[in-house]
PDB file of C-alpha atoms in Angstrom:
ATOM      1  CA  MET A   1       0.000   0.000   0.000  1.00 32.00           C
ATOM      2  CA  HIS A   2       1.299   3.477  -0.809  1.00 35.00           C
ATOM      3  CA  ALA A   3       2.407   5.683   2.083  1.00 36.00           C
ATOM      4  CA  GLY A   4      -0.285   8.075   3.168  1.00 35.00           C
ATOM      5  CA  PHE A   5      -3.108   6.159   1.508  1.00 33.00           C
ATOM      6  CA  MET A   6      -6.235   5.850   3.614  1.00 35.00           C
ATOM      7  CA  PRO A   7      -8.723   3.443   2.044  1.00 37.00           C
ATOM      8  CA  THR A   8     -12.262   4.736   1.668  1.00 38.00           C
ATOM      9  CA  ARG A   9     -15.277   2.628   2.567  1.00 38.00           C
ATOM     10  CA  ALA A  10     -15.732   1.781  -1.129  1.00 39.00           C
ATOM     11  CA  THR A  11     -12.171   0.513  -1.531  1.00 36.00           C
ATOM     12  CA  GLN A  12     -12.251  -1.332   1.801  1.00 37.00           C
ATOM     13  CA  ARG A  13     -15.177  -3.458   0.607  1.00 38.00           C
ATOM     14  CA  ILE A  14     -13.381  -4.803  -2.458  1.00 38.00           C
ATOM     15  CA  ARG A  15      -9.747  -4.521  -1.384  1.00 41.00           C
ATOM     16  CA  GLN A  16      -8.145  -7.917  -1.225  1.00 41.00           C
ATOM     17  CA  ARG A  17      -4.642  -9.114  -0.740  1.00 43.00           C
ATOM     18  CA  PRO A  18      -2.783  -9.485  -4.015  1.00 40.00           C
ATOM     19  CA  SER A  19      -3.434 -12.850  -5.641  1.00 41.00           C
ATOM     20  CA  THR A  20      -0.874 -15.507  -4.929  1.00 42.00           C
ATOM     21  CA  PRO A  21       1.950 -14.843  -7.388  1.00 43.00           C
ATOM     22  CA  LYS A  22       1.540 -17.007 -10.434  1.00 56.00           C
ATOM     23  CA  HIS A  23       4.600 -18.772 -11.690  1.00 71.00           C
ATOM     24  CA  SER A  24       4.472 -20.377 -15.070  1.00 86.00           C
ATOM     25  CA  PRO A  25       6.662 -23.172 -16.410  1.00 90.00           C
ATOM     26  CA  TRP A  26       6.257 -21.559 -19.839  1.00 95.00           C
ATOM     27  CA  VAL A  27       8.070 -18.254 -19.250  1.00 96.00           C
ATOM     28  CA  VAL A  28      11.030 -16.397 -17.799  1.00 95.00           C
ATOM     29  CA  ALA A  29      11.544 -12.629 -17.348  1.00 94.00           C
ATOM     30  CA  ALA A  30      14.628 -10.879 -18.743  1.00 95.00           C
ATOM     31  CA  ASN A  31      15.678  -7.536 -20.232  1.00 96.00           C
ATOM     32  CA  SER A  32      13.783  -6.553 -23.378  1.00 96.00           C
ATOM     33  CA  PRO A  33      14.741  -4.543 -26.450  1.00 95.00           C
ATOM     34  CA  ILE A  34      11.124  -3.313 -26.583  1.00 95.00           C
ATOM     35  CA  HIS A  35      10.990  -1.727 -23.127  1.00 91.00           C
ATOM     36  CA  GLY A  36      12.766  -2.454 -19.845  1.00 89.00           C
ATOM     37  CA  ARG A  37      11.896  -5.993 -18.823  1.00 93.00           C
ATOM     38  CA  GLY A  38      10.108  -8.579 -20.941  1.00 96.00           C
ATOM     39  CA  VAL A  39       8.794 -12.123 -20.698  1.00 97.00           C
ATOM     40  CA  TYR A  40      10.197 -14.884 -22.907  1.00 97.00           C
ATOM     41  CA  ALA A  41       9.104 -18.402 -23.822  1.00 97.00           C
ATOM     42  CA  ARG A  42      11.235 -21.046 -22.070  1.00 97.00           C
ATOM     43  CA  THR A  43      10.029 -23.645 -24.554  1.00 97.00           C
ATOM     44  CA  THR A  44       7.707 -23.694 -27.550  1.00 98.00           C
ATOM     45  CA  ILE A  45       4.233 -22.605 -26.425  1.00 98.00           C
ATOM     46  CA  PRO A  46       1.335 -24.077 -28.424  1.00 98.00           C
ATOM     47  CA  GLU A  47      -1.418 -21.803 -29.769  1.00 98.00           C
ATOM     48  CA  GLY A  48      -4.327 -21.431 -27.328  1.00 98.00           C
ATOM     49  CA  THR A  49      -2.241 -22.133 -24.204  1.00 97.00           C
ATOM     50  CA  ARG A  50      -3.085 -20.152 -21.071  1.00 97.00           C
ATOM     51  CA  ILE A  51       0.474 -19.085 -20.337  1.00 97.00           C
ATOM     52  CA  ILE A  52       0.252 -17.059 -17.138  1.00 96.00           C
ATOM     53  CA  GLU A  53      -2.272 -15.179 -15.032  1.00 95.00           C
ATOM     54  CA  TYR A  54      -1.990 -11.412 -14.668  1.00 95.00           C
ATOM     55  CA  ALA A  55      -2.210 -11.243 -10.879  1.00 93.00           C
ATOM     56  CA  GLY A  56      -2.431  -8.401  -8.411  1.00 94.00           C
ATOM     57  CA  GLU A  57      -4.604  -6.388  -6.099  1.00 94.00           C
ATOM     58  CA  ARG A  58      -8.288  -6.132  -7.022  1.00 95.00           C
ATOM     59  CA  ILE A  59      -9.401  -2.499  -6.881  1.00 96.00           C
ATOM     60  CA  SER A  60     -12.355  -0.331  -7.895  1.00 96.00           C
ATOM     61  CA  SER A  61     -12.242   1.846 -10.991  1.00 95.00           C
ATOM     62  CA  ALA A  62     -12.261   4.911  -8.700  1.00 96.00           C
ATOM     63  CA  GLU A  63      -9.153   3.595  -6.944  1.00 96.00           C
ATOM     64  CA  ALA A  64      -7.576   2.884 -10.353  1.00 94.00           C
ATOM     65  CA  GLU A  65      -8.163   6.536 -11.328  1.00 92.00           C
ATOM     66  CA  ARG A  66      -6.593   7.704  -8.060  1.00 94.00           C
ATOM     67  CA  ARG A  67      -3.540   5.522  -8.674  1.00 91.00           C
ATOM     68  CA  GLU A  68      -3.264   6.827 -12.239  1.00 88.00           C
ATOM     69  CA  THR A  69      -3.071  10.371 -10.844  1.00 90.00           C
ATOM     70  CA  LEU A  70      -0.237   9.234  -8.558  1.00 89.00           C
ATOM     71  CA  ARG A  71       1.512   7.475 -11.475  1.00 87.00           C
ATOM     72  CA  LEU A  72       1.397  10.647 -13.574  1.00 86.00           C
ATOM     73  CA  ALA A  73       2.876  12.635 -10.671  1.00 89.00           C
ATOM     74  CA  ARG A  74       5.670  10.020 -10.372  1.00 86.00           C
ATOM     75  CA  GLN A  75       6.273  10.306 -14.108  1.00 83.00           C
ATOM     76  CA  ARG A  76       6.591  14.112 -13.908  1.00 88.00           C
ATOM     77  CA  ARG A  77       9.218  13.667 -11.176  1.00 90.00           C
ATOM     78  CA  GLY A  78      11.167  11.283 -13.436  1.00 85.00           C
ATOM     79  CA  GLY A  79       9.949   8.054 -11.826  1.00 73.00           C
ATOM     80  CA  ASP A  80       8.492   4.875 -13.269  1.00 72.00           C
ATOM     81  CA  ALA A  81       5.773   5.706 -15.795  1.00 71.00           C
ATOM     82  CA  SER A  82       4.735   2.099 -16.441  1.00 78.00           C
ATOM     83  CA  VAL A  83       1.046   1.250 -16.244  1.00 82.00           C
ATOM     84  CA  TYR A  84       0.186  -1.958 -14.378  1.00 90.00           C
ATOM     85  CA  VAL A  85      -3.566  -1.450 -13.828  1.00 92.00           C
ATOM     86  CA  PHE A  86      -5.642  -3.799 -15.970  1.00 92.00           C
ATOM     87  CA  PHE A  87      -9.425  -3.300 -16.100  1.00 92.00           C
ATOM     88  CA  VAL A  88     -11.510  -6.477 -15.891  1.00 93.00           C
ATOM     89  CA  SER A  89     -14.811  -4.562 -16.108  1.00 93.00           C
ATOM     90  CA  PRO A  90     -15.933  -0.920 -16.102  1.00 93.00           C
ATOM     91  CA  ARG A  91     -16.070  -1.050 -12.291  1.00 95.00           C
ATOM     92  CA  ARG A  92     -13.154  -3.339 -11.386  1.00 95.00           C
ATOM     93  CA  ALA A  93      -9.438  -3.520 -12.103  1.00 95.00           C
ATOM     94  CA  ILE A  94      -6.344  -5.448 -11.090  1.00 95.00           C
ATOM     95  CA  ASP A  95      -3.238  -3.512 -10.072  1.00 94.00           C
ATOM     96  CA  GLY A  96      -0.402  -5.760 -11.216  1.00 93.00           C
ATOM     97  CA  ARG A  97       2.374  -3.687  -9.659  1.00 90.00           C
ATOM     98  CA  HIS A  98       2.926  -6.546  -7.183  1.00 83.00           C
ATOM     99  CA  ARG A  99       6.616  -7.400  -7.431  1.00 80.00           C
ATOM    100  CA  ARG A 100       6.078 -11.125  -7.984  1.00 83.00           C
ATOM    101  CA  ASN A 101       3.604 -10.680 -10.857  1.00 92.00           C
ATOM    102  CA  VAL A 102       5.781 -11.832 -13.755  1.00 95.00           C
ATOM    103  CA  ALA A 103       2.990 -11.127 -16.275  1.00 95.00           C
ATOM    104  CA  ARG A 104       3.328  -7.375 -15.651  1.00 94.00           C
ATOM    105  CA  TRP A 105       6.549  -7.440 -17.680  1.00 94.00           C
ATOM    106  CA  ILE A 106       4.834  -8.606 -20.881  1.00 96.00           C
ATOM    107  CA  ASN A 107       5.237  -5.760 -23.354  1.00 96.00           C
ATOM    108  CA  HIS A 108       2.770  -4.323 -25.873  1.00 96.00           C
ATOM    109  CA  ALA A 109       3.217  -4.977 -29.567  1.00 97.00           C
ATOM    110  CA  CYS A 110       1.258  -3.912 -32.625  1.00 96.00           C
ATOM    111  CA  ALA A 111       1.591  -7.477 -34.026  1.00 96.00           C
ATOM    112  CA  PRO A 112       1.332  -9.489 -30.783  1.00 97.00           C
ATOM    113  CA  ASN A 113       1.771 -13.226 -30.302  1.00 98.00           C
ATOM    114  CA  CYS A 114      -0.571 -13.323 -27.262  1.00 98.00           C
ATOM    115  CA  ARG A 115      -3.936 -11.930 -26.200  1.00 97.00           C
ATOM    116  CA  SER A 116      -5.472 -11.210 -22.839  1.00 96.00           C
ATOM    117  CA  GLU A 117      -8.530 -13.189 -21.846  1.00 96.00           C
ATOM    118  CA  ILE A 118     -10.792 -12.285 -18.921  1.00 95.00           C
ATOM    119  CA  SER A 119     -12.543 -15.234 -17.315  1.00 94.00           C
ATOM    120  CA  ARG A 120     -14.482 -14.987 -14.040  1.00 91.00           C
ATOM    121  CA  GLY A 121     -12.653 -11.826 -13.005  1.00 89.00           C
ATOM    122  CA  ARG A 122      -9.217 -13.298 -13.708  1.00 94.00           C
ATOM    123  CA  ILE A 123      -6.904 -12.197 -16.509  1.00 95.00           C
ATOM    124  CA  TRP A 124      -5.024 -14.806 -18.502  1.00 96.00           C
ATOM    125  CA  ILE A 125      -2.354 -14.298 -21.138  1.00 97.00           C
ATOM    126  CA  VAL A 126      -3.069 -16.765 -23.954  1.00 98.00           C
ATOM    127  CA  ALA A 127      -0.921 -17.713 -26.969  1.00 98.00           C
ATOM    128  CA  GLN A 128      -2.513 -16.457 -30.231  1.00 98.00           C
ATOM    129  CA  ARG A 129      -0.246 -18.708 -32.267  1.00 98.00           C
ATOM    130  CA  ASP A 130       2.603 -21.135 -31.633  1.00 98.00           C
ATOM    131  CA  ILE A 131       5.401 -19.207 -29.919  1.00 98.00           C
ATOM    132  CA  PRO A 132       8.956 -20.545 -30.372  1.00 98.00           C
ATOM    133  CA  ALA A 133      11.310 -20.966 -27.429  1.00 98.00           C
ATOM    134  CA  GLY A 134      13.206 -17.736 -26.727  1.00 97.00           C
ATOM    135  CA  ALA A 135      10.598 -15.439 -28.325  1.00 98.00           C
ATOM    136  CA  GLU A 136       9.391 -12.437 -26.352  1.00 98.00           C
ATOM    137  CA  LEU A 137       5.713 -12.591 -25.400  1.00 98.00           C
ATOM    138  CA  THR A 138       3.640  -9.544 -26.350  1.00 98.00           C
ATOM    139  CA  PHE A 139      -0.012  -8.535 -26.414  1.00 96.00           C
ATOM    140  CA  ASP A 140      -2.081  -5.513 -27.448  1.00 96.00           C
ATOM    141  CA  TYR A 141      -2.610  -3.403 -24.314  1.00 93.00           C
ATOM    142  CA  GLY A 142      -5.856  -2.083 -25.771  1.00 91.00           C
ATOM    143  CA  PHE A 143      -5.346   1.570 -24.813  1.00 91.00           C
ATOM    144  CA  ASN A 144      -7.954   3.908 -26.245  1.00 91.00           C
ATOM    145  CA  PHE A 145      -6.852   6.525 -28.762  1.00 93.00           C
ATOM    146  CA  ARG A 146      -6.506   9.429 -26.329  1.00 91.00           C
ATOM    147  CA  GLU A 147      -4.652   7.454 -23.658  1.00 88.00           C
ATOM    148  CA  GLY A 148      -2.486   5.644 -26.199  1.00 91.00           C
ATOM    149  CA  LEU A 149      -1.080   8.891 -27.589  1.00 92.00           C
ATOM    150  CA  GLN A 150       0.647   9.370 -24.221  1.00 87.00           C
ATOM    151  CA  HIS A 151       2.563   6.095 -24.650  1.00 89.00           C
ATOM    152  CA  PRO A 152       5.001   5.705 -27.574  1.00 93.00           C
ATOM    153  CA  CYS A 153       5.286   2.170 -28.957  1.00 95.00           C
ATOM    154  CA  ARG A 154       8.721   0.610 -29.405  1.00 93.00           C
ATOM    155  CA  CYS A 155       7.671  -2.832 -30.655  1.00 95.00           C
ATOM    156  CA  GLY A 156       9.505  -2.528 -33.984  1.00 93.00           C
ATOM    157  CA  ALA A 157       6.793  -4.378 -35.962  1.00 93.00           C
ATOM    158  CA  PRO A 158       6.612  -3.469 -39.667  1.00 93.00           C
ATOM    159  CA  ASN A 159       3.078  -2.150 -39.075  1.00 90.00           C
ATOM    160  CA  CYS A 160       3.897  -0.430 -35.761  1.00 94.00           C
ATOM    161  CA  ALA A 161       1.435   2.380 -35.053  1.00 94.00           C
ATOM    162  CA  GLY A 162       4.060   4.386 -33.169  1.00 94.00           C
ATOM    163  CA  TYR A 163       1.794   4.571 -30.109  1.00 95.00           C
ATOM    164  CA  ILE A 164       0.270   1.977 -27.802  1.00 94.00           C
ATOM    165  CA  ILE A 165      -3.231   2.190 -29.261  1.00 94.00           C
ATOM    166  CA  SER A 166      -5.601  -0.769 -29.527  1.00 94.00           C
ATOM    167  CA  ALA A 167      -5.860  -2.381 -32.946  1.00 94.00           C
ATOM    168  CA  GLU A 168      -9.545  -1.422 -33.060  1.00 94.00           C
ATOM    169  CA  GLN A 169      -8.708   2.289 -32.704  1.00 94.00           C
ATOM    170  CA  ARG A 170      -5.623   2.596 -34.912  1.00 94.00           C
ATOM    171  CA  TRP A 171      -7.849   3.833 -37.749  1.00 93.00           C
ATOM    172  CA  ARG A 172      -8.105   7.092 -35.803  1.00 94.00           C
ATOM    173  CA  LEU A 173      -4.340   7.468 -35.890  1.00 91.00           C
ATOM    174  CA  ARG A 174      -4.272   6.782 -39.649  1.00 90.00           C
ATOM    175  CA  LYS A 175      -7.046   9.356 -40.150  1.00 92.00           C
ATOM    176  CA  ARG A 176      -5.160  11.918 -38.064  1.00 91.00           C
ATOM    177  CA  ARG A 177      -1.931  11.351 -40.015  1.00 89.00           C
ATOM    178  CA  ALA A 178      -3.760  11.636 -43.364  1.00 91.00           C
ATOM    179  CA  ALA A 179      -5.348  14.927 -42.283  1.00 92.00           C
ATOM    180  CA  ARG A 180      -1.947  16.340 -41.333  1.00 91.00           C
ATOM    181  CA  ALA A 181      -0.347  15.154 -44.587  1.00 89.00           C
ATOM    182  CA  GLY A 182      -3.200  16.450 -46.766  1.00 76.00           C
TER     183      GLY A 182
END
């Protein structure tokens, strides 16, 4: 818990201890050329495999907003600007900042080899295709257009959007670029 944080009645009702850290025989964390740390396949991972759970503290969306304000303040001071809050519904999120949550190191990519899957309030990282041993695991973070413009993408994919924007909203970026070019 952050210093100085006093939980409100609303956050007390849903606050839980972070999920038991999930270790996966499929992956290992190491430095990444995409961004900071990354997660790599220890062995070939077959398509459709639930690789690892994205674990952490279950919080309300209001608490997620409060933590985002704190994250932005940390970023302005030169601190860690990484986002670890993952929404499971409009009202609930999981804060994956927990130090033993290996899945938090999985980076975004515009041509990912994994997807996130929400099942019964739990978040799973699932292989979209066969992933060879040694390959870095990536998934589309799904940021909306406005939020994504605050996060440059470094995935290096041939079709990289340049920003961490969900595949469904990249048309807005193309439209914006065409308007500027025209």
